[in-house]
PDB file of C-alpha atoms in Angstrom:
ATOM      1  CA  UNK A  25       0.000   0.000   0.000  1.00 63.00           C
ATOM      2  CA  UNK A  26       1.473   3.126  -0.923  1.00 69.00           C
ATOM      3  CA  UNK A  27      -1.611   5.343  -0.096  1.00 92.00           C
ATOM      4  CA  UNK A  28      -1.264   9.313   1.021  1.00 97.00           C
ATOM      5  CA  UNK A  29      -4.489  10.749   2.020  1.00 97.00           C
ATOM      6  CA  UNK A  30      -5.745  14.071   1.761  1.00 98.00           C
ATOM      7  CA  UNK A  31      -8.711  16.068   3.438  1.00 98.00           C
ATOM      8  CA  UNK A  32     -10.419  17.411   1.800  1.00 98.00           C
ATOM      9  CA  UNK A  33     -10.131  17.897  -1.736  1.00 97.00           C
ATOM     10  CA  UNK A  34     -11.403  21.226  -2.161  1.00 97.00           C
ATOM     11  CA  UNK A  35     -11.250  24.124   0.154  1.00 97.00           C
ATOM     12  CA  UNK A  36     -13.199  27.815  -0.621  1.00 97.00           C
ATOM     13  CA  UNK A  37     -11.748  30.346   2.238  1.00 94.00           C
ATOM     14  CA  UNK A  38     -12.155  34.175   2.983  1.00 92.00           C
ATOM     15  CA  UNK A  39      -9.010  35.859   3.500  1.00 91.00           C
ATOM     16  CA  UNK A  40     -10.203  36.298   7.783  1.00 90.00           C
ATOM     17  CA  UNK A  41     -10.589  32.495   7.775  1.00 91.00           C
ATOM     18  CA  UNK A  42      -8.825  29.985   9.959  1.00 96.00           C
ATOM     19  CA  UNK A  43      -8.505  26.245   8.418  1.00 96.00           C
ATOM     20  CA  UNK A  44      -6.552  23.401   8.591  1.00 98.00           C
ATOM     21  CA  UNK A  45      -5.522  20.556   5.602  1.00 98.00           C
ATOM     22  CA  UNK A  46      -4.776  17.237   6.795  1.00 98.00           C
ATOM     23  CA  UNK A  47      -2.036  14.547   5.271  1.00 98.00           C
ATOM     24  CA  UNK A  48      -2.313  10.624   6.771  1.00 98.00           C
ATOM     25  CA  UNK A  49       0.252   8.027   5.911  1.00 97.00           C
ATOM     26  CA  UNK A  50      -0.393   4.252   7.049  1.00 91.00           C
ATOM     27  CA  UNK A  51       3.139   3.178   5.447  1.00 92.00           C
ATOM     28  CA  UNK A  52       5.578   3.661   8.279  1.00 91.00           C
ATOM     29  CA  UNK A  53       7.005   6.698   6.495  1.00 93.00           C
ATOM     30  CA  UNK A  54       9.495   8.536   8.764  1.00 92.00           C
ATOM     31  CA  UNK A  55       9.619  11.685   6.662  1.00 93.00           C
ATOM     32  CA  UNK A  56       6.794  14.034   5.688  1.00 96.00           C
ATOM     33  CA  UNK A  57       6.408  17.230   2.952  1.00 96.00           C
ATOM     34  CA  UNK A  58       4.025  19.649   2.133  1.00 98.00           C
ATOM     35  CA  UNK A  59       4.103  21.193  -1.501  1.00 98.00           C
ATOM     36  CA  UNK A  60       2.571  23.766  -2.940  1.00 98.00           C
ATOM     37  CA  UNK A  61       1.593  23.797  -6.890  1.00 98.00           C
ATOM     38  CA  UNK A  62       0.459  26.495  -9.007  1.00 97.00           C
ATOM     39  CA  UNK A  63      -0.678  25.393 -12.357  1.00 94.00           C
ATOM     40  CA  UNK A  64       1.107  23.929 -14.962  1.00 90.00           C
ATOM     41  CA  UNK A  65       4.391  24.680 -12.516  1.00 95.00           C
ATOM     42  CA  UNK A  66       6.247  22.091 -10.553  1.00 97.00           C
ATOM     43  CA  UNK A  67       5.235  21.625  -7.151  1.00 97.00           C
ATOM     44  CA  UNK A  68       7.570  23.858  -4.302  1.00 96.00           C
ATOM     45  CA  UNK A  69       8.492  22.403  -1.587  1.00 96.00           C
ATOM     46  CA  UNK A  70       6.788  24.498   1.814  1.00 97.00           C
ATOM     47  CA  UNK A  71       8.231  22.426   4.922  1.00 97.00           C
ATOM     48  CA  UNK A  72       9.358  18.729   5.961  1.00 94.00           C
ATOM     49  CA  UNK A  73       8.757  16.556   9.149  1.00 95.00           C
ATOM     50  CA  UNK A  74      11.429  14.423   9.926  1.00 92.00           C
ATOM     51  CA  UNK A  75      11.545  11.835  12.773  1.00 93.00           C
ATOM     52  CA  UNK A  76       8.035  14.418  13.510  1.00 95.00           C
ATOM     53  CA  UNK A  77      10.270  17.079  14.114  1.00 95.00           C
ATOM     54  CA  UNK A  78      10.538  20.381  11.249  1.00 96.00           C
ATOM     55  CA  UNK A  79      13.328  19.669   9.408  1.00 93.00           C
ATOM     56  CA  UNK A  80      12.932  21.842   6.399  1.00 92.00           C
ATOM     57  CA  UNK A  81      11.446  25.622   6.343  1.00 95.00           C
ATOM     58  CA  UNK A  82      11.601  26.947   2.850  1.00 94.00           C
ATOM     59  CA  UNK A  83      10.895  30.434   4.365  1.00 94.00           C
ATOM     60  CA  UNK A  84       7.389  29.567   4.713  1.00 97.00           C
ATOM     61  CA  UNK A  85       5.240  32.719   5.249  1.00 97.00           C
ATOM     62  CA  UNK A  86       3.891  32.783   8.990  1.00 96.00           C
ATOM     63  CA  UNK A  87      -0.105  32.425   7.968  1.00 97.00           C
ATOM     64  CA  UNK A  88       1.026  28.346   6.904  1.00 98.00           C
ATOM     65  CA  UNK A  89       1.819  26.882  10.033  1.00 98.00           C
ATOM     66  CA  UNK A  90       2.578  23.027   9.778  1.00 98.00           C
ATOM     67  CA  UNK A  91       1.671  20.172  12.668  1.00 98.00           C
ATOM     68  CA  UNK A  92       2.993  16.982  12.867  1.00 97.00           C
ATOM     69  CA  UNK A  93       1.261  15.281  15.940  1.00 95.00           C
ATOM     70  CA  UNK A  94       2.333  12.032  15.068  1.00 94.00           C
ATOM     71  CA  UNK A  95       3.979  10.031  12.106  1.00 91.00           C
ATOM     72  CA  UNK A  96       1.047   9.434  10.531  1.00 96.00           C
ATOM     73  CA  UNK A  97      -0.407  12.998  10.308  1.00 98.00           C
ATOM     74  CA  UNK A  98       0.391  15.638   9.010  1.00 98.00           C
ATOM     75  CA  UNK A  99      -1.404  19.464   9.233  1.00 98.00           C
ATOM     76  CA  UNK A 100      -1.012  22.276   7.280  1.00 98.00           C
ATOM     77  CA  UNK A 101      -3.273  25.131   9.274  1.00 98.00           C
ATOM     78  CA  UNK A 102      -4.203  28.097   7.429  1.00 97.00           C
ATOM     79  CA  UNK A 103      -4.777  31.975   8.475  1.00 95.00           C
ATOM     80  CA  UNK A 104      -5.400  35.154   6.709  1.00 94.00           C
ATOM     81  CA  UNK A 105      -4.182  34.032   3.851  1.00 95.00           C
ATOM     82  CA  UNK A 106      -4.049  35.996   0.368  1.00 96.00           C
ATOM     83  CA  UNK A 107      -5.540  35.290  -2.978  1.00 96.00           C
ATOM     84  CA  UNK A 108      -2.075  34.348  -4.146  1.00 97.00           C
ATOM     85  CA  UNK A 109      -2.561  31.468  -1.937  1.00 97.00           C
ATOM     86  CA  UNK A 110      -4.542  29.938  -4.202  1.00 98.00           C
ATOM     87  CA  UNK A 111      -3.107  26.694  -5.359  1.00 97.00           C
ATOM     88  CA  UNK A 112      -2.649  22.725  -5.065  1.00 98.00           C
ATOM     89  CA  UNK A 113      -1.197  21.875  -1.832  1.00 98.00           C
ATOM     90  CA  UNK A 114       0.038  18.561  -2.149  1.00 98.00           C
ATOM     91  CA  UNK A 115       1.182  16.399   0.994  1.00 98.00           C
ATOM     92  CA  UNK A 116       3.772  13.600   0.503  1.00 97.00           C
ATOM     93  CA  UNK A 117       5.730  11.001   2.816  1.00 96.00           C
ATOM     94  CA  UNK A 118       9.194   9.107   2.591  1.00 93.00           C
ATOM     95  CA  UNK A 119      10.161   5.940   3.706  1.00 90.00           C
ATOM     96  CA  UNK A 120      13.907   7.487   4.968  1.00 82.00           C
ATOM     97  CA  UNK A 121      15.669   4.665   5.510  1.00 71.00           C
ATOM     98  CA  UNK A 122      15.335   2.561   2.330  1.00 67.00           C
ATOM     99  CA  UNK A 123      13.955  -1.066   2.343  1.00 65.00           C
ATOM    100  CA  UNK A 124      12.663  -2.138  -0.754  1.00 71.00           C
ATOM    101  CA  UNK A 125      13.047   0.907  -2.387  1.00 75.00           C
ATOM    102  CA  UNK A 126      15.397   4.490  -1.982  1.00 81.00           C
ATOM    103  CA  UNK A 127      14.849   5.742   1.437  1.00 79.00           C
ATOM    104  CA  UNK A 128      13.919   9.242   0.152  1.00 83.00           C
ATOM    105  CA  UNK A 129      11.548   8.536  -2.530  1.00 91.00           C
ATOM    106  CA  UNK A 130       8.380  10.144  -2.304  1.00 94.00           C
ATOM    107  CA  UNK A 131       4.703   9.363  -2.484  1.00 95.00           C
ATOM    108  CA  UNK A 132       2.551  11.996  -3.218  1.00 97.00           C
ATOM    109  CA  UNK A 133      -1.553  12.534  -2.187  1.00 97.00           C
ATOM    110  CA  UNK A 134      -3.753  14.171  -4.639  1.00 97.00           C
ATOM    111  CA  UNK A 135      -3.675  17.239  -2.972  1.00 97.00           C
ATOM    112  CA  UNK A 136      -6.664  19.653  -1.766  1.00 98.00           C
ATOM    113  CA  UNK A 137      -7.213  22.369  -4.296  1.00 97.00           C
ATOM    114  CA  UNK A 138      -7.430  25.460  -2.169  1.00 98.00           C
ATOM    115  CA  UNK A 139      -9.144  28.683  -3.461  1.00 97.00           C
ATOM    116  CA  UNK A 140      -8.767  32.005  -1.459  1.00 96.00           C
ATOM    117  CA  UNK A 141     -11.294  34.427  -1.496  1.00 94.00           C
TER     118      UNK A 141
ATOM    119  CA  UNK B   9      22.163  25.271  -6.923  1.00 68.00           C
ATOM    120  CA  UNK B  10      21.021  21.948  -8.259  1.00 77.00           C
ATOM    121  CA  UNK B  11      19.096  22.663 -11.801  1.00 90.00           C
ATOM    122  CA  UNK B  12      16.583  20.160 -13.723  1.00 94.00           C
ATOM    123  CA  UNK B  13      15.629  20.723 -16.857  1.00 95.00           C
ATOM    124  CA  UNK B  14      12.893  19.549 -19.537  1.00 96.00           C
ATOM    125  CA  UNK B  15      11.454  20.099 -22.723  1.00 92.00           C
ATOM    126  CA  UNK B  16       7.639  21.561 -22.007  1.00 94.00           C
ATOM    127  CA  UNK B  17       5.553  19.643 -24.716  1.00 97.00           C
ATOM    128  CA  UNK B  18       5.637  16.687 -26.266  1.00 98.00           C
ATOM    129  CA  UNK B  19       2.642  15.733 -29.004  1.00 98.00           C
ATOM    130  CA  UNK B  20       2.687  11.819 -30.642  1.00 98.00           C
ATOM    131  CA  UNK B  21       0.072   9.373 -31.565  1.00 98.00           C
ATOM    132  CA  UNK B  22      -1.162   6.453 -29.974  1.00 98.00           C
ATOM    133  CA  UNK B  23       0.486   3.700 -30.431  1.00 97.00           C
ATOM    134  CA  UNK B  24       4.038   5.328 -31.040  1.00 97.00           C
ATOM    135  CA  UNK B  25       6.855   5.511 -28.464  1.00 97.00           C
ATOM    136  CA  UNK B  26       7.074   8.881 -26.662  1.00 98.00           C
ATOM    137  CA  UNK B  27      10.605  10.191 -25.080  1.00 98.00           C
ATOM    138  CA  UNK B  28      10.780  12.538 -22.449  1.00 98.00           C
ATOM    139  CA  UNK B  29      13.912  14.164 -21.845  1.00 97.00           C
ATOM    140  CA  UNK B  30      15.660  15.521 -18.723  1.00 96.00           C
ATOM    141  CA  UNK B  31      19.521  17.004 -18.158  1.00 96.00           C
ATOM    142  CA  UNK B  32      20.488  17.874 -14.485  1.00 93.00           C
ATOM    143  CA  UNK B  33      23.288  19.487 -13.061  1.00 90.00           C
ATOM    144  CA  UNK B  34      24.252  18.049 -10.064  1.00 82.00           C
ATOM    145  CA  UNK B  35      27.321  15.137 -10.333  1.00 75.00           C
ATOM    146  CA  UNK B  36      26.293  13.947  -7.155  1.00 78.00           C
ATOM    147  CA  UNK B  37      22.997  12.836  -7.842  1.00 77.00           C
ATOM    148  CA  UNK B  38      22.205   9.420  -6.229  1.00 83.00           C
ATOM    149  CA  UNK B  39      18.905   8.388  -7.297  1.00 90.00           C
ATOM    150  CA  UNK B  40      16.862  10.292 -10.448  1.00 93.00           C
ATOM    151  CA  UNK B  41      12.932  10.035 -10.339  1.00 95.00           C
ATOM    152  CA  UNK B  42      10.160  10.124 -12.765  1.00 97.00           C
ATOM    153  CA  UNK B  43       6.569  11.490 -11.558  1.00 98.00           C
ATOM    154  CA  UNK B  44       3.017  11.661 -13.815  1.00 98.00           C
ATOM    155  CA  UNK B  45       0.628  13.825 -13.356  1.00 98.00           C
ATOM    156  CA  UNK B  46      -2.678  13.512 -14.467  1.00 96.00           C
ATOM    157  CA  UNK B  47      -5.122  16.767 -14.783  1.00 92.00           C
ATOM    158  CA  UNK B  48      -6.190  17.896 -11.210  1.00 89.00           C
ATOM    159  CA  UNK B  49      -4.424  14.669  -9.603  1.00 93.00           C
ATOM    160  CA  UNK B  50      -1.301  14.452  -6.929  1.00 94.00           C
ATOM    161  CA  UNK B  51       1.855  13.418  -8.998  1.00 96.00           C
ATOM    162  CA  UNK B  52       2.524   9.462  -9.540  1.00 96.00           C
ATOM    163  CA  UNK B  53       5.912   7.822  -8.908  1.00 96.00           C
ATOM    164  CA  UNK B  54       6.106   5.968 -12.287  1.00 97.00           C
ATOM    165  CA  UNK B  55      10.095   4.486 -11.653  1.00 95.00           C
ATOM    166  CA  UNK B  56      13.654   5.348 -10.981  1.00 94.00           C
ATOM    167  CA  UNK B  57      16.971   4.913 -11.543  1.00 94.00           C
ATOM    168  CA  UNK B  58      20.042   4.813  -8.940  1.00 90.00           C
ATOM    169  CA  UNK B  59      22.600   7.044 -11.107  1.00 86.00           C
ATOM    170  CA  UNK B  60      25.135   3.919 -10.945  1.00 86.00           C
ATOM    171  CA  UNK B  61      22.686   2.313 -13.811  1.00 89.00           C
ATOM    172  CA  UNK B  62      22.453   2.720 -17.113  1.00 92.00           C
ATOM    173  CA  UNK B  63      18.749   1.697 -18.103  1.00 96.00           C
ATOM    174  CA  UNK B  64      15.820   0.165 -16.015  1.00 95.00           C
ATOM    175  CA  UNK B  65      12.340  -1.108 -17.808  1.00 96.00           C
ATOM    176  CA  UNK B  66       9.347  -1.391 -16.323  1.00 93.00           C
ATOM    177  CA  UNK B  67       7.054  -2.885 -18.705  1.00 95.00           C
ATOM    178  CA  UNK B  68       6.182  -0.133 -21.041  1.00 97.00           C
ATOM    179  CA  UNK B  69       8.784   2.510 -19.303  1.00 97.00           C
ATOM    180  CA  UNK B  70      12.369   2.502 -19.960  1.00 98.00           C
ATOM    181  CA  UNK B  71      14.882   4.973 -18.126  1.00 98.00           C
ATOM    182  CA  UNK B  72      18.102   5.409 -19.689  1.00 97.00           C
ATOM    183  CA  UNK B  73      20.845   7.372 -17.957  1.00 96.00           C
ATOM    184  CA  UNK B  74      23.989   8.725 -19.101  1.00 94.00           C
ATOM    185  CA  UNK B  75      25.759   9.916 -16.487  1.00 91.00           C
ATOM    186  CA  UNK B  76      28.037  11.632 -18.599  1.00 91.00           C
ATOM    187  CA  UNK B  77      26.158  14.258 -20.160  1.00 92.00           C
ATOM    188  CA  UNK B  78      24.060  14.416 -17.190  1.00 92.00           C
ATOM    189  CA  UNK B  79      21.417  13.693 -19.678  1.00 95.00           C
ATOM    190  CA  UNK B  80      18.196  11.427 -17.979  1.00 95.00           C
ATOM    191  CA  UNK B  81      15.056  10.076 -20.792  1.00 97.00           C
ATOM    192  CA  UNK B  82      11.947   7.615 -20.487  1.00 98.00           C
ATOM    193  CA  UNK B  83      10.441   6.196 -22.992  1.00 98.00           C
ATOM    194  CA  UNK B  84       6.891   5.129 -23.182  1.00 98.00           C
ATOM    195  CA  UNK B  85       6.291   1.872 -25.697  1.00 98.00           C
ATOM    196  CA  UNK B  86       2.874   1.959 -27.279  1.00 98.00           C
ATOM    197  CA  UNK B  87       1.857   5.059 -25.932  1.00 98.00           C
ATOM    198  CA  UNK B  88      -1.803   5.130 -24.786  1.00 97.00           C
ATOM    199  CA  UNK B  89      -4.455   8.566 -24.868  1.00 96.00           C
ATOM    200  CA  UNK B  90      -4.372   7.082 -21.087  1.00 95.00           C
ATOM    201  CA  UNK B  91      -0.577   8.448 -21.137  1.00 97.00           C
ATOM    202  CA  UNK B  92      -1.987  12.311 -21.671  1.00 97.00           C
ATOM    203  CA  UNK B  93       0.184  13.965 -18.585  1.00 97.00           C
ATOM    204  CA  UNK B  94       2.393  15.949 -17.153  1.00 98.00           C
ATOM    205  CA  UNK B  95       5.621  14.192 -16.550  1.00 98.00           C
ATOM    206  CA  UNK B  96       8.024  15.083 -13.960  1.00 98.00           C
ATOM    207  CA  UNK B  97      12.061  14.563 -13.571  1.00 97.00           C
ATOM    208  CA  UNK B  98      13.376  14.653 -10.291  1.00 95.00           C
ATOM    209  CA  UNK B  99      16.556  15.129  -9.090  1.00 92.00           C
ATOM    210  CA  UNK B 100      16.755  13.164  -5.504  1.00 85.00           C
ATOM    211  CA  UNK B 101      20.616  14.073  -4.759  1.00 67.00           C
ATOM    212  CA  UNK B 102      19.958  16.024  -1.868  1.00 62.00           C
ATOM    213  CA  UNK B 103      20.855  14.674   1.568  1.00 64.00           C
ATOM    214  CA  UNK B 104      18.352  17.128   2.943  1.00 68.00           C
ATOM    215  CA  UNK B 105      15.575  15.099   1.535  1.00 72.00           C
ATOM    216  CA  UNK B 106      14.611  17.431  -1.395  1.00 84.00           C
ATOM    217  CA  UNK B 107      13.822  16.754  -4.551  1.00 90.00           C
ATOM    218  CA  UNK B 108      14.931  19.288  -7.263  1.00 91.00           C
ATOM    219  CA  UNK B 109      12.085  19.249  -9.844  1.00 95.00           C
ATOM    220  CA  UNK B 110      11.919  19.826 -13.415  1.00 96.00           C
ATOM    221  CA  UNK B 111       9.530  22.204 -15.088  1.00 97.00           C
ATOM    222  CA  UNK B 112       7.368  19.163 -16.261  1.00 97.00           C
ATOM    223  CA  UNK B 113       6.483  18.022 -19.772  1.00 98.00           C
ATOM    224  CA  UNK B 114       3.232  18.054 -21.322  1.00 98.00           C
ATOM    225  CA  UNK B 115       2.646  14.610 -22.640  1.00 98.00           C
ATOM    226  CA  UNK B 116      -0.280  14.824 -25.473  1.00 98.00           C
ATOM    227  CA  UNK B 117      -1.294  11.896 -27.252  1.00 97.00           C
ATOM    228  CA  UNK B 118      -3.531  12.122 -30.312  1.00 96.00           C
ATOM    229  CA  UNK B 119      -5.829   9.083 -30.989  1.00 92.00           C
TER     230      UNK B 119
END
């Protein structure tokens, strides 16, 4: 099973808004991303959990604050944000240390497609 | 900085072989990925190649590296309209647990 979930699939917000995406993992993945995707662009990378501690801050305006209460979940929780905002925001998880495949290959979710109003 | 690069369209018919090329710049690169896309979908691992390989197939796929010219290409046998995507190189050299992306190629297949 190589299976990243992602809640929910389509967000509408207000700029004054608070709300939260969530990422699960059932694959004993160790590592944990959140992208974010404009269209037809590759996806940026935004943060990663490691060990469910923030590894990686890709200077990350404040109003995206990641969670990581355990290794299966991941949060991405939302405030004030801008129109530019809008986008994909994908969530993917790594295996780190490498079994039967490369421990940093990556499984992506099919994102939540997040429109900012 | 590590730099991936792709042509951004590709156009064949079904049934033909498709190519997708991909140079990169890093000489350490370890392991070199290849994602699909499909229209409003998360991106799909297709395969991957450690950079100590020449080729790898995967029934339809085939990788070929040459490490050389930094120069990374998969080629799709048969292609189907089901193929119609955006395909993504990766460049997984990074001990930091990045992947350096390429700009993605537009994959359109014409019945």
């Amino acid at each position: 099973d190589t299976e990243v979930t992602q809640t929910p699939k389509h967000l509408v917000m207000g700029m004054t808004n608070k709300k939260s995406l969530k990422c699960e993992q059932h694959m004993g993945h160790r590592a944990m991303y959140w992208y974010k995707q404009k269209a037809k662009k590759p996806p940026e990378l935004m943060f990663v959990y490691s060990y469910e501690k923030l590894s990686i801050n890709e200077s990350v305006p404040s109003r995206f604050s990641p969670e990581c209460p355990n290794s299966s979940l991941l949060n991405l929780h939302l405030h004030a944000l801008q129109p530019e905002d809008s986008a994909l925001y994908l969530c993917a998880s790594s295996p780190l240390v490498g079994q039967r495949e490369p421990g940093e290959t990556q499984y992506f979710g099919p994102g939540t497609r997040l429109l900012v109003l | 900085g590590e730099d991936v690069e792709q042509s951004l369209f590709l156009s064949v018919r079904e049934g033909d072989s498709s190519v997708i090329n991909c140079t990169y710049t890093d000489s350490s690169s370890t392991y070199l990925y290849w994602y699909k896309q499909e229209p409003g979908a998360g991106l799909q691992l297709l395969t991957y190649i450690f950079s100590n390989m020449d080729m790898k197939q995967d029934q339809r796929l085939t990788v070929l590296l040459n490490k050389k010219d930094k120069h990374l290409s998969l080629r799709i046998a048969d292609t189907q309209t089901g193929d119609s995507a955006i395909y993504f190189c990766a460049d997984g050299s990074s001990n930091t647990g990045k992947l350096i992306f390429g700009q993605g190629t537009t994959l359109q297949v014409k019945p």
